[in-house]
Coordinates of C-alpha atoms in Angstrom, one line a residue:
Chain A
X69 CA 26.0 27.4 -41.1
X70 CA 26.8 24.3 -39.5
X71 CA 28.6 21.6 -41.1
X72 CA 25.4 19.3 -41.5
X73 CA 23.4 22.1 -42.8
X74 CA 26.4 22.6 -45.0
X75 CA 27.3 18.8 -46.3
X76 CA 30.4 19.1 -45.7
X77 CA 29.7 16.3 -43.0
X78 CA 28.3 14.0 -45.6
X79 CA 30.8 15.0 -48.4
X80 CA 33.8 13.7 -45.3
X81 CA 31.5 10.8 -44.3
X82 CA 31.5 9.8 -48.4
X83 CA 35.1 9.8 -48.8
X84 CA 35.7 8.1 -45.5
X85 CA 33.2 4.6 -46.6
X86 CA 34.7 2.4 -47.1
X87 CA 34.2 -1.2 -49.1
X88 CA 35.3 -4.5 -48.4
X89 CA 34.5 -6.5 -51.7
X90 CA 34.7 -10.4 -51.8
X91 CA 35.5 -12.5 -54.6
X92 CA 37.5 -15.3 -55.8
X93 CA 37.0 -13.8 -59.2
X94 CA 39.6 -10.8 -59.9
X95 CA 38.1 -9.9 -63.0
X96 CA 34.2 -9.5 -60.8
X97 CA 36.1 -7.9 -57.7
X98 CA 37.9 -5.6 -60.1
X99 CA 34.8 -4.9 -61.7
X100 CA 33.1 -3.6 -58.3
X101 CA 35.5 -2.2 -56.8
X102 CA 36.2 0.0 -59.6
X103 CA 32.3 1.0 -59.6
X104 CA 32.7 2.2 -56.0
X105 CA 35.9 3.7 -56.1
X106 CA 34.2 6.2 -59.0
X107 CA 31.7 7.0 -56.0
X108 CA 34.2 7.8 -54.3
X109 CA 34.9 5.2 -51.6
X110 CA 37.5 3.3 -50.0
X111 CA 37.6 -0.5 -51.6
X112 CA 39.5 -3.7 -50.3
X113 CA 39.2 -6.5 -52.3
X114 CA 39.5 -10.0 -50.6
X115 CA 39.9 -13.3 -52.8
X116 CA 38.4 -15.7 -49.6
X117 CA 36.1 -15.5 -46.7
X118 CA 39.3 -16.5 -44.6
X119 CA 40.9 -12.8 -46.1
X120 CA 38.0 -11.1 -45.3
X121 CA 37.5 -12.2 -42.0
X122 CA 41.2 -11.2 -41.6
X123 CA 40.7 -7.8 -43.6
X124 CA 37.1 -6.8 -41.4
X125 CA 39.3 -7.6 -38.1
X126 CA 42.2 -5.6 -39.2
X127 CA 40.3 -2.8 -40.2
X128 CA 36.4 -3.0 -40.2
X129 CA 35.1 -1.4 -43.3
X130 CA 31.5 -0.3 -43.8
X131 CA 30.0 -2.7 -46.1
X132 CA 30.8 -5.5 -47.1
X133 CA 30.2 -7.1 -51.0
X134 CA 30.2 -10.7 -50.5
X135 CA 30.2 -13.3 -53.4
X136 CA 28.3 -16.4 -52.6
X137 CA 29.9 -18.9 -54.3
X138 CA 33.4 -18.8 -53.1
X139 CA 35.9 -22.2 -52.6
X140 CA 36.4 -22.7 -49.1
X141 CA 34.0 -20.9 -46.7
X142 CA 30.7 -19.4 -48.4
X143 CA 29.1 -16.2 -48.6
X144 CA 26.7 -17.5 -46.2
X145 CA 29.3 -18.8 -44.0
X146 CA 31.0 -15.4 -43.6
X147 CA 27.8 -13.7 -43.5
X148 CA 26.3 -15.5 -40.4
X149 CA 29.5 -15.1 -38.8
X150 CA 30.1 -11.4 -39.2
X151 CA 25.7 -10.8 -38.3
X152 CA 27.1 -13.5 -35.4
X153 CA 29.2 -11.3 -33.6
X154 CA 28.6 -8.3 -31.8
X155 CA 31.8 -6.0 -33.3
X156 CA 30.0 -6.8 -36.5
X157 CA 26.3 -7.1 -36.5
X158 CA 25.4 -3.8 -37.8
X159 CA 28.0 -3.9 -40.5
X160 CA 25.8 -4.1 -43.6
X161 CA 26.6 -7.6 -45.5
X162 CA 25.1 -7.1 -49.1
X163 CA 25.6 -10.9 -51.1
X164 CA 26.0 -10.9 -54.8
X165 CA 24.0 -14.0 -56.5
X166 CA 22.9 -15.6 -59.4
X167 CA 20.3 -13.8 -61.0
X168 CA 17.8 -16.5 -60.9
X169 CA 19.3 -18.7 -57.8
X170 CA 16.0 -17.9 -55.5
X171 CA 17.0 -20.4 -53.0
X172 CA 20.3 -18.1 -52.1
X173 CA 18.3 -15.4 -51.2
X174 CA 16.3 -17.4 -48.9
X175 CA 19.3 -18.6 -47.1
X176 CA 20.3 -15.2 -47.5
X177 CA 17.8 -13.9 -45.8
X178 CA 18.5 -16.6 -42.9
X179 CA 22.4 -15.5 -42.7
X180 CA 21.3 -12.2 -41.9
X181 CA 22.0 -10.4 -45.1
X182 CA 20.8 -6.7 -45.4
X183 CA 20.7 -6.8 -49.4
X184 CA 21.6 -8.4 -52.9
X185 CA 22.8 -8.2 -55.8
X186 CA 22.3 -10.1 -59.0
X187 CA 24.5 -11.3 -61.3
X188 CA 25.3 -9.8 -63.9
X189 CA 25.9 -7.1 -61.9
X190 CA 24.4 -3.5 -63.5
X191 CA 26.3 -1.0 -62.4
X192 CA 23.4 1.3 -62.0
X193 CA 21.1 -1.2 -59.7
X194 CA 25.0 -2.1 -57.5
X195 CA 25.4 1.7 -56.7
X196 CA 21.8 2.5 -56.1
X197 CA 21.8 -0.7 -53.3
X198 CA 25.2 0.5 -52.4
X199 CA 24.2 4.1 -51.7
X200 CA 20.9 3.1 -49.7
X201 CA 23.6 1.2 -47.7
X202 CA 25.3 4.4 -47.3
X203 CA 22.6 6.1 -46.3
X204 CA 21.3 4.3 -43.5
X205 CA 25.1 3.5 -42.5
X206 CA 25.5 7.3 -42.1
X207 CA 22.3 8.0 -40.2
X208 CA 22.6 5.2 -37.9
X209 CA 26.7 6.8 -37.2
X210 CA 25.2 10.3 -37.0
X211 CA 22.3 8.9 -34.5
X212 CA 25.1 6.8 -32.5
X213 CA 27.2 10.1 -32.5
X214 CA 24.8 12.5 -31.0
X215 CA 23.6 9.3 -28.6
X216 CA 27.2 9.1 -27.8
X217 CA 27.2 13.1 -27.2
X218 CA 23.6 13.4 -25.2
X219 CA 25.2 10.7 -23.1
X220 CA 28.7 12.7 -22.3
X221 CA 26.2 15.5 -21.7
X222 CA 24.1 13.9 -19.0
X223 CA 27.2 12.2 -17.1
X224 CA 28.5 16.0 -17.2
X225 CA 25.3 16.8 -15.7
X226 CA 25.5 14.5 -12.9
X227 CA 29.1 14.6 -12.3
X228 CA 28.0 18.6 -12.4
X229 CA 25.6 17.9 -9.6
X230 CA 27.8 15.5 -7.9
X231 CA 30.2 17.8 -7.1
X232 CA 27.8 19.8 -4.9
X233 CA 28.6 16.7 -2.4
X234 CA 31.9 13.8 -3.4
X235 CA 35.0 14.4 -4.7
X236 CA 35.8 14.2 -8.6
X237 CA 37.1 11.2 -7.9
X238 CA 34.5 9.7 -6.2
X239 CA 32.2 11.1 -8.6
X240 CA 33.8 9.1 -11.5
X241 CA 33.2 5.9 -9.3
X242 CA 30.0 6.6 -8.9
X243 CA 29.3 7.0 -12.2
X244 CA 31.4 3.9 -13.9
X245 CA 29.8 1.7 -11.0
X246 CA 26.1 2.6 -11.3
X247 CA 25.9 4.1 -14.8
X248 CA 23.3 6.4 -13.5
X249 CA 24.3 8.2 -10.7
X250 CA 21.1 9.6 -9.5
X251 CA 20.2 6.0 -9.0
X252 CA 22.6 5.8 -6.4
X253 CA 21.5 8.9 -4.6
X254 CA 18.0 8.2 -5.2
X255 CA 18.3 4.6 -4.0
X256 CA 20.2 6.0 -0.5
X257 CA 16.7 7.3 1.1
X258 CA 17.3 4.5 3.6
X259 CA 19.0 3.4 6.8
X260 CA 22.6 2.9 6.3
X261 CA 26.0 2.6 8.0
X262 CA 27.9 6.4 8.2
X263 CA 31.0 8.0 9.5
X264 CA 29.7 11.4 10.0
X265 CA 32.3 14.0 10.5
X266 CA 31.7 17.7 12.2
X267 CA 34.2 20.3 11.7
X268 CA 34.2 24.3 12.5
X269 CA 36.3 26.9 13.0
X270 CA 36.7 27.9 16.4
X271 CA 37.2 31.4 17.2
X272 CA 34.7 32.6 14.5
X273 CA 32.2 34.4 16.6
X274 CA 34.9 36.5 17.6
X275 CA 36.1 36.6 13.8
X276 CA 32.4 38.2 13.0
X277 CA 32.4 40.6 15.6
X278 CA 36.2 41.7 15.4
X279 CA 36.6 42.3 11.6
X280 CA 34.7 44.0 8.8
X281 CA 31.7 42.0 7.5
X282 CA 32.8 43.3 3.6
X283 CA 36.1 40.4 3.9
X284 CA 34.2 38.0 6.7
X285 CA 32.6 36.2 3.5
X286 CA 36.4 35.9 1.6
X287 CA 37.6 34.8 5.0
X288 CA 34.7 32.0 5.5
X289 CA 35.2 30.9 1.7
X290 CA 39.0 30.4 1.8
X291 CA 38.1 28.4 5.4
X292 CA 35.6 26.2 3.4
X293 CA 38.2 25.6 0.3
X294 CA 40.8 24.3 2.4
X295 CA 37.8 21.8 4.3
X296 CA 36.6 21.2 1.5
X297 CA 39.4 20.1 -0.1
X298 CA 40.5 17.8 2.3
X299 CA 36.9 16.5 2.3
X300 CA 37.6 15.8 -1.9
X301 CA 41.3 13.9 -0.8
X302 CA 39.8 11.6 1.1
X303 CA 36.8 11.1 -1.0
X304 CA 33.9 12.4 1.7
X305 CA 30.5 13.3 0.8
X306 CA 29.4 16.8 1.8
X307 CA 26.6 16.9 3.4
X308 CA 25.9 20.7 4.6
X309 CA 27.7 23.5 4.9
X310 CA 26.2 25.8 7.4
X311 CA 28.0 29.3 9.3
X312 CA 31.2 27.9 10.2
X313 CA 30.5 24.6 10.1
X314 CA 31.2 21.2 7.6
X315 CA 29.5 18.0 7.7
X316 CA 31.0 14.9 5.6
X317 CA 29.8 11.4 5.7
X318 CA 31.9 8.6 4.5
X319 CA 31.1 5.0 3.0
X320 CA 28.3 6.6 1.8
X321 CA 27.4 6.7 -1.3
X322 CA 29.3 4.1 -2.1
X323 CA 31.1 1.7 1.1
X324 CA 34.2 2.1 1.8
X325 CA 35.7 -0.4 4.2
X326 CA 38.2 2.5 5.6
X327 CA 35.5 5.3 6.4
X328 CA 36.9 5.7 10.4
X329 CA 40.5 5.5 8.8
X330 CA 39.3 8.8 6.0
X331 CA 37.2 10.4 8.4
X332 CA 40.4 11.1 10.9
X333 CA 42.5 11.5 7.8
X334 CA 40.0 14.1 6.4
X335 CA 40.4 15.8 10.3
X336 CA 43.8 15.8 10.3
X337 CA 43.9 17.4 6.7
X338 CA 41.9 20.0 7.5
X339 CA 43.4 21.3 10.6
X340 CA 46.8 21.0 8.6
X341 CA 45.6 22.7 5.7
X342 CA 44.3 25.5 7.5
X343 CA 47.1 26.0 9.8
X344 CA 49.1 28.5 7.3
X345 CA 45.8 30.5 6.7
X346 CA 45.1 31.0 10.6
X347 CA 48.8 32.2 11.3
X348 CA 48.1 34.8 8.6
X349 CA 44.9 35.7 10.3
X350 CA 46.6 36.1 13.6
X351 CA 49.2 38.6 12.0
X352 CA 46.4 40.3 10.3
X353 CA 43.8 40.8 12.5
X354 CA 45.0 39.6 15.5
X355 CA 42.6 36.4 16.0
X356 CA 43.2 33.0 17.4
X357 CA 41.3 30.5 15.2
X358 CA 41.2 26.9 14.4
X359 CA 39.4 23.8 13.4
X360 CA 38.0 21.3 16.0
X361 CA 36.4 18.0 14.6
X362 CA 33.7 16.1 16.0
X363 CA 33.7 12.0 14.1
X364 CA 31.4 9.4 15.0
X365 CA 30.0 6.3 13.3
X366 CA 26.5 4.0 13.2
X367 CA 23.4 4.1 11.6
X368 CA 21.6 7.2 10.1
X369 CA 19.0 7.7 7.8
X370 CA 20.4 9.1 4.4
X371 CA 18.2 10.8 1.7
X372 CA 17.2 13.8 0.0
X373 CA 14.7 15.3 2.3
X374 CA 13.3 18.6 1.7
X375 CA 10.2 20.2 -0.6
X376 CA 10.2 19.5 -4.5
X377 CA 11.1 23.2 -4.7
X378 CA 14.5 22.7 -2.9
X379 CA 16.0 19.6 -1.6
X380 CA 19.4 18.6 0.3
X381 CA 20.8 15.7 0.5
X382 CA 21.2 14.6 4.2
X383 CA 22.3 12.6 6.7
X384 CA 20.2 12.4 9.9
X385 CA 21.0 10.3 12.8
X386 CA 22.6 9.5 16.4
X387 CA 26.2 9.5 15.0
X388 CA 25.2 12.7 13.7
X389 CA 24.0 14.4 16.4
X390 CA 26.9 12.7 18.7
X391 CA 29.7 14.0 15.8
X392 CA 28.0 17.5 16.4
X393 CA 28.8 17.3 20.0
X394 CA 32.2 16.3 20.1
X395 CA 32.8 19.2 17.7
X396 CA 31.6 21.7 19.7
X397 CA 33.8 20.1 22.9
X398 CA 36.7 20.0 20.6
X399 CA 39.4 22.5 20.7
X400 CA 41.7 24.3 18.4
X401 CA 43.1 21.7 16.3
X402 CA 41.9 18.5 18.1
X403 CA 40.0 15.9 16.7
X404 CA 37.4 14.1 19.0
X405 CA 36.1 10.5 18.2
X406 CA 33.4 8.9 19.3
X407 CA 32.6 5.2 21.2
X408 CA 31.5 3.1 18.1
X409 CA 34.1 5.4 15.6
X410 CA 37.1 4.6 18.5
X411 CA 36.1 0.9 18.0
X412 CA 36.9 1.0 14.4
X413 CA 40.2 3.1 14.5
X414 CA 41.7 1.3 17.8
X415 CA 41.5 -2.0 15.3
X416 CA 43.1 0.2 12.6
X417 CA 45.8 2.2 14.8
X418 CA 46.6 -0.9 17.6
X419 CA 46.1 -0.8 21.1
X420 CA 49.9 0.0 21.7
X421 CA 49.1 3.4 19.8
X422 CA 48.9 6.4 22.8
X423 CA 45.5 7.7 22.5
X424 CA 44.1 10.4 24.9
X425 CA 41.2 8.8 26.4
X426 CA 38.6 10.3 28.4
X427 CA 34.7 10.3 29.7
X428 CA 32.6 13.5 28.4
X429 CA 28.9 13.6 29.2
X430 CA 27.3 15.2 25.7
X431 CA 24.4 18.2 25.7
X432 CA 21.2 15.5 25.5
X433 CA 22.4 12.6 26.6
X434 CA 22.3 11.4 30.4
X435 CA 25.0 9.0 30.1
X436 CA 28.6 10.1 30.0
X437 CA 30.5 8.5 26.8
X438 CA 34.4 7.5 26.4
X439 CA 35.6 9.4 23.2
X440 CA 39.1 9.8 22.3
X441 CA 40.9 12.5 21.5
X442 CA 43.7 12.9 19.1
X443 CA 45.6 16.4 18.8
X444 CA 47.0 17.3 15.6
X445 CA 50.6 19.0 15.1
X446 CA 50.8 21.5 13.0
X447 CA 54.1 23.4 11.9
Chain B
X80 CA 32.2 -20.2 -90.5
X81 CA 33.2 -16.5 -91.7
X82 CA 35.7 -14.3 -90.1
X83 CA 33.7 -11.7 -89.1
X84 CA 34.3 -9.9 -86.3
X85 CA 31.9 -9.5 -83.3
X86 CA 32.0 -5.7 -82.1
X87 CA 31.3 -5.7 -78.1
X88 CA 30.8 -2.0 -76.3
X89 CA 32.5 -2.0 -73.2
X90 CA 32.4 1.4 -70.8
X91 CA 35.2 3.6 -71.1
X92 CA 36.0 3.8 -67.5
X93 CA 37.0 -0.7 -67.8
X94 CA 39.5 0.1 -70.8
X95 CA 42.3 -0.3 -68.4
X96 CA 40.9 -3.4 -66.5
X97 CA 40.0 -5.6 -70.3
X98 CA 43.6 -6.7 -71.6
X99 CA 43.3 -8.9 -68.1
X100 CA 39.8 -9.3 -68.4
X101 CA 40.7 -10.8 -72.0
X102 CA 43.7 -13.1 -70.7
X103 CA 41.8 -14.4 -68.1
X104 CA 38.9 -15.5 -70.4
X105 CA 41.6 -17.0 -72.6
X106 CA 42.8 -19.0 -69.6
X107 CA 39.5 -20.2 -69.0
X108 CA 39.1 -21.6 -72.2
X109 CA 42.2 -23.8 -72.3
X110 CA 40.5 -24.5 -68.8
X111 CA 37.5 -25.7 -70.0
X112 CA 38.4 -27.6 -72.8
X113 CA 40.9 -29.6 -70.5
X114 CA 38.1 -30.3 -67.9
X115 CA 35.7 -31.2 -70.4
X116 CA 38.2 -33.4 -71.7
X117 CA 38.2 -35.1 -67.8
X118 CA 34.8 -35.5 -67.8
X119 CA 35.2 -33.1 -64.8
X120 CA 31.3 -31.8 -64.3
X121 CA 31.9 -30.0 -61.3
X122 CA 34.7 -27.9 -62.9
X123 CA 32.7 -26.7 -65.6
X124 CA 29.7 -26.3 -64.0
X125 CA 31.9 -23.5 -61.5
X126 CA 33.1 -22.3 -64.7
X127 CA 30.0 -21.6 -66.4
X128 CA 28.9 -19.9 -63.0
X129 CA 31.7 -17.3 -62.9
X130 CA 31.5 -16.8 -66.9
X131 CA 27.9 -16.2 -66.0
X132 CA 28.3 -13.3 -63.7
X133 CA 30.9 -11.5 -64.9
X134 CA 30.2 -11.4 -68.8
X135 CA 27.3 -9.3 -69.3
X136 CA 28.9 -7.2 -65.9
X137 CA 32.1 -6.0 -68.3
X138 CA 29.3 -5.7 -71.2
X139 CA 30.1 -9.2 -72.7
X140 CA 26.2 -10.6 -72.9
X141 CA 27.5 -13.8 -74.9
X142 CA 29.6 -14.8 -72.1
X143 CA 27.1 -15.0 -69.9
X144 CA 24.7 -16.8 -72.1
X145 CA 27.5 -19.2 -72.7
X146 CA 28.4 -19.5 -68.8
X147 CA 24.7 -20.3 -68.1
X148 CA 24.8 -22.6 -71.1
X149 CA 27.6 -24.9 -69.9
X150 CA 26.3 -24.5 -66.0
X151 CA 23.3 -25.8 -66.8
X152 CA 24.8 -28.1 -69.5
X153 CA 27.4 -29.6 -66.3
X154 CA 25.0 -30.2 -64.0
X155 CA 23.1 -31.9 -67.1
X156 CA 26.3 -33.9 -67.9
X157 CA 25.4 -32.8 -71.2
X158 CA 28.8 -33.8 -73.2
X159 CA 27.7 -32.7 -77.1
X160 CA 26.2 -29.2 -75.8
X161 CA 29.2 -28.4 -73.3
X162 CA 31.6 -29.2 -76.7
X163 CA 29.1 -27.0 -78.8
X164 CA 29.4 -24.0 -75.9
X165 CA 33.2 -24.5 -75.7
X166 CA 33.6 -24.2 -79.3
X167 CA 31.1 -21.2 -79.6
X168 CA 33.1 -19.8 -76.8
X169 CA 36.4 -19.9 -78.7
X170 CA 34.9 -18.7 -82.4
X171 CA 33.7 -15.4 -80.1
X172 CA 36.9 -14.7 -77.9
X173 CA 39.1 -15.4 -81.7
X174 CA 36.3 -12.9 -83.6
X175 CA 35.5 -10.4 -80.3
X176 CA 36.6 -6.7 -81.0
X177 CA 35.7 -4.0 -78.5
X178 CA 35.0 -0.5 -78.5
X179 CA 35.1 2.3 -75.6
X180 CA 32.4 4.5 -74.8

């Protein structure tokens, strides 16, 4: 049985209520307080608005029993405050009055009041209003809990889904800065500014004809972790994981000003990373194997394209196609960068830095390009 | 006047809370009679409000009628009826005698 089928969350949300009652009178705030504490609840008494004010900001209780007629501020003084300010709007303000003073439950009414209470006070008619109070107080926390919970449970859903694609990291990001996530992948079916990033491993065709297809799947997985994890550190997007091939996009979803800077980082990484598995692969099966990145930057188009029945989330584009390229012209454990990426990273490295630069003419295109290439020491 | 006593029934669970109940009431008398012997309206008319609402709450009805009486009898500026309540109000507190249920 759960606990709200049992009680035993009302019986714990009963002794946890707690009172806040106001009234210059000690023998009338005695009075009260000692009706509710026979409920079992929590009372404060306060002899002032300026003590309850104090009290509700020290520790915000969960009704409050104000007195109208008090020296200093009024009950309606304190009342409009408290309904006034957004830590204490809800809190449920019940003013005690003169039996007959009509008027004061007009203006009552117009502080923002939720209830009264006459008196003489009846004890009967102070802990039925009381208890109504109670009541809704503990509905409206038990609705605001489960809100609170369907909430955690749908950013676990996208931050679930996002981790198809971004880093953790990233995914947090995403989440604090859109509050809805799938708004910001939804809103992404558009042209926008990438730093698309190719990597595979070289040698693999030899890898699937050389060694037993029951570990080529193991192999290939502990190839993607390491890629992929280096994707994560530098907070890329997946895009598509395909054979022996990755393809990450930076400033996308969200910009980042350094995408050229993450995207050779993210290169670097992953040949490093991998470096210690492919010495063990030499010694075991005797293969040479590698990574070689392709990186290039400009406009693609970046969406989820597909059939309701299965969708990806994609990049598609020049850059792209040109990242592709200068992958497959890469070699083991060399990073190739294309014309408008180079741009970006010559700013970021300086012109003094020794780059290798050179003309390739790509598969498709009739114009040869200058790319640079950057090797990558490993130990 | 005789010298009987008035029997009031007050709830077993305020035993603890009427010796200070019946001080304070005490207090407000000498308080009353000084203010009506100022002329001070506005005193006894916050007087009567607070005799008002917490009389009849500890089971008292008499204070409250008394606590209406002078409010109404302040804001009236009603000298001979504030004496008459202030002089009812110290027969009943002198003759008062209460019993727990």
């Amino acid at each position: 049985m759960s606990d709200l089928a049992s009680g035993r969350v009302a019986q714990q949300a009963a002794a946890a209520f707690r009172v806040l009652v106001v009234d210059d009178d000690p023998d009338m705030a005695g009075f009260l307080a000692r009706m509710l504490t026979q409920q079992g609840m929590h009372t404060q008494v306060a002899a002032d608005g300026r003590a309850a004010l104090e009290a509700i900001e020290l520790s915000p209780p969960d009704l409050v029993l104000l007195d109208v007629q008090m020296p200093g501020q009024s009950g309606f003084d304190i009342c409009r405050r408290l309904k006034g300010q957004e830590a204490t709007a809800l809190l449920p303000v019940v003013l005690i009055t003169a039996l007959e003073d009509q008027d004061s439950r007009v203006r009552g009414i117009e502080a923002g009041a939720d209830d009264f209470l006459s008196k003489p006070v009846r004890r009967e008619e102070l802990i039925a209003r009381v208890n109504t109070l109670r009541r809704l107080h503990e509905t409206r926390k038990e609705l605001e809990g489960r809100r609170l919970a369907a909430e955690v449970q749908r950013k676990e859903a996208i931050r679930n889904a996002f981790a198809r694609y971004i880093s953790p990291q990233l995914a947090e990001r995403v989440l604090r800065e859109s509050g809805n996530g799938g708004e910001v992948f939804r809103d992404l079916s558009e042209r926008t500014a990438v730093v698309a990033l190719f990597a595979d491993l070289r040698g693999f065709t030899r890898l699937s004809e050389t060694v037993a297809v029951s570990i080529i799947v193991p192999m290939l997985n502990e190839f993607f972790a390491e890629l992929t994890a280096a994707a994560h550190e530098h907070e890329g997007t997946i895009f598509s994981m395909a054979g022996d091939s990755l393809l990450v996009g930076f400033n996308v979803p969200l910009p980042q000003k350094d995408a050229v800077e993450r995207a050779v980082a993210t290169g670097r990484t992953m040949i490093q990373r991998f470096a210690p598995i492919a010495a063990r692969w030499k010694a075991e099966h005797e293969l040479v194997v590698g990574i070689g990145v392709g990186i290039e930057s400009g406009e693609v188009v970046v969406g989820n394209v597909g059939a309701p029945s299965f969708m990806s989330y994609t990049m598609i584009g020049d850059a792209v196609n040109v990242a592709a390229r200068l992958m497959q012209m890469a070699q083991i454990d060399e990073i190739m960068v294309g014309p408008r990426a180079s741009l970006s990273l010559h700013s970021l490295l300086g012109r003094a830095t020794p780059l290798d630069r050179r003309k390739v003419t790509l598969r498709g295109k009739s114009e040869p390009i200058e790319v640079l290439s950057l090797r990558v020491a490993v130990a | 006047m005789t010298a009987q006593t008035i029997t009031v029934t007050v709830a077993k669970d305020l035993e603890d809370l009427i010796p200070t109940f019946m001080t304070n009431r005490n207090k407000e008398l000498e308080t009353l009679r000084v203010a009506l012997g100022a002329g001070d309206m506005e005193q006894l008319r916050q007087l009567g409000h607070r005799m008002k609402g917490v009389g009849n709450s500890y089971g008292f009805e008499l204070i409250s009628v008394l606590g209406k009486n002078i409010e109404d009898g302040a804001k009236a500026r009603d000298l001979p009826g504030l004496q008459a309540c202030i002089t009812e109000y110290t027969d009943y507190l002198a003759r008062v005698t209460i019993v727990y249920e």
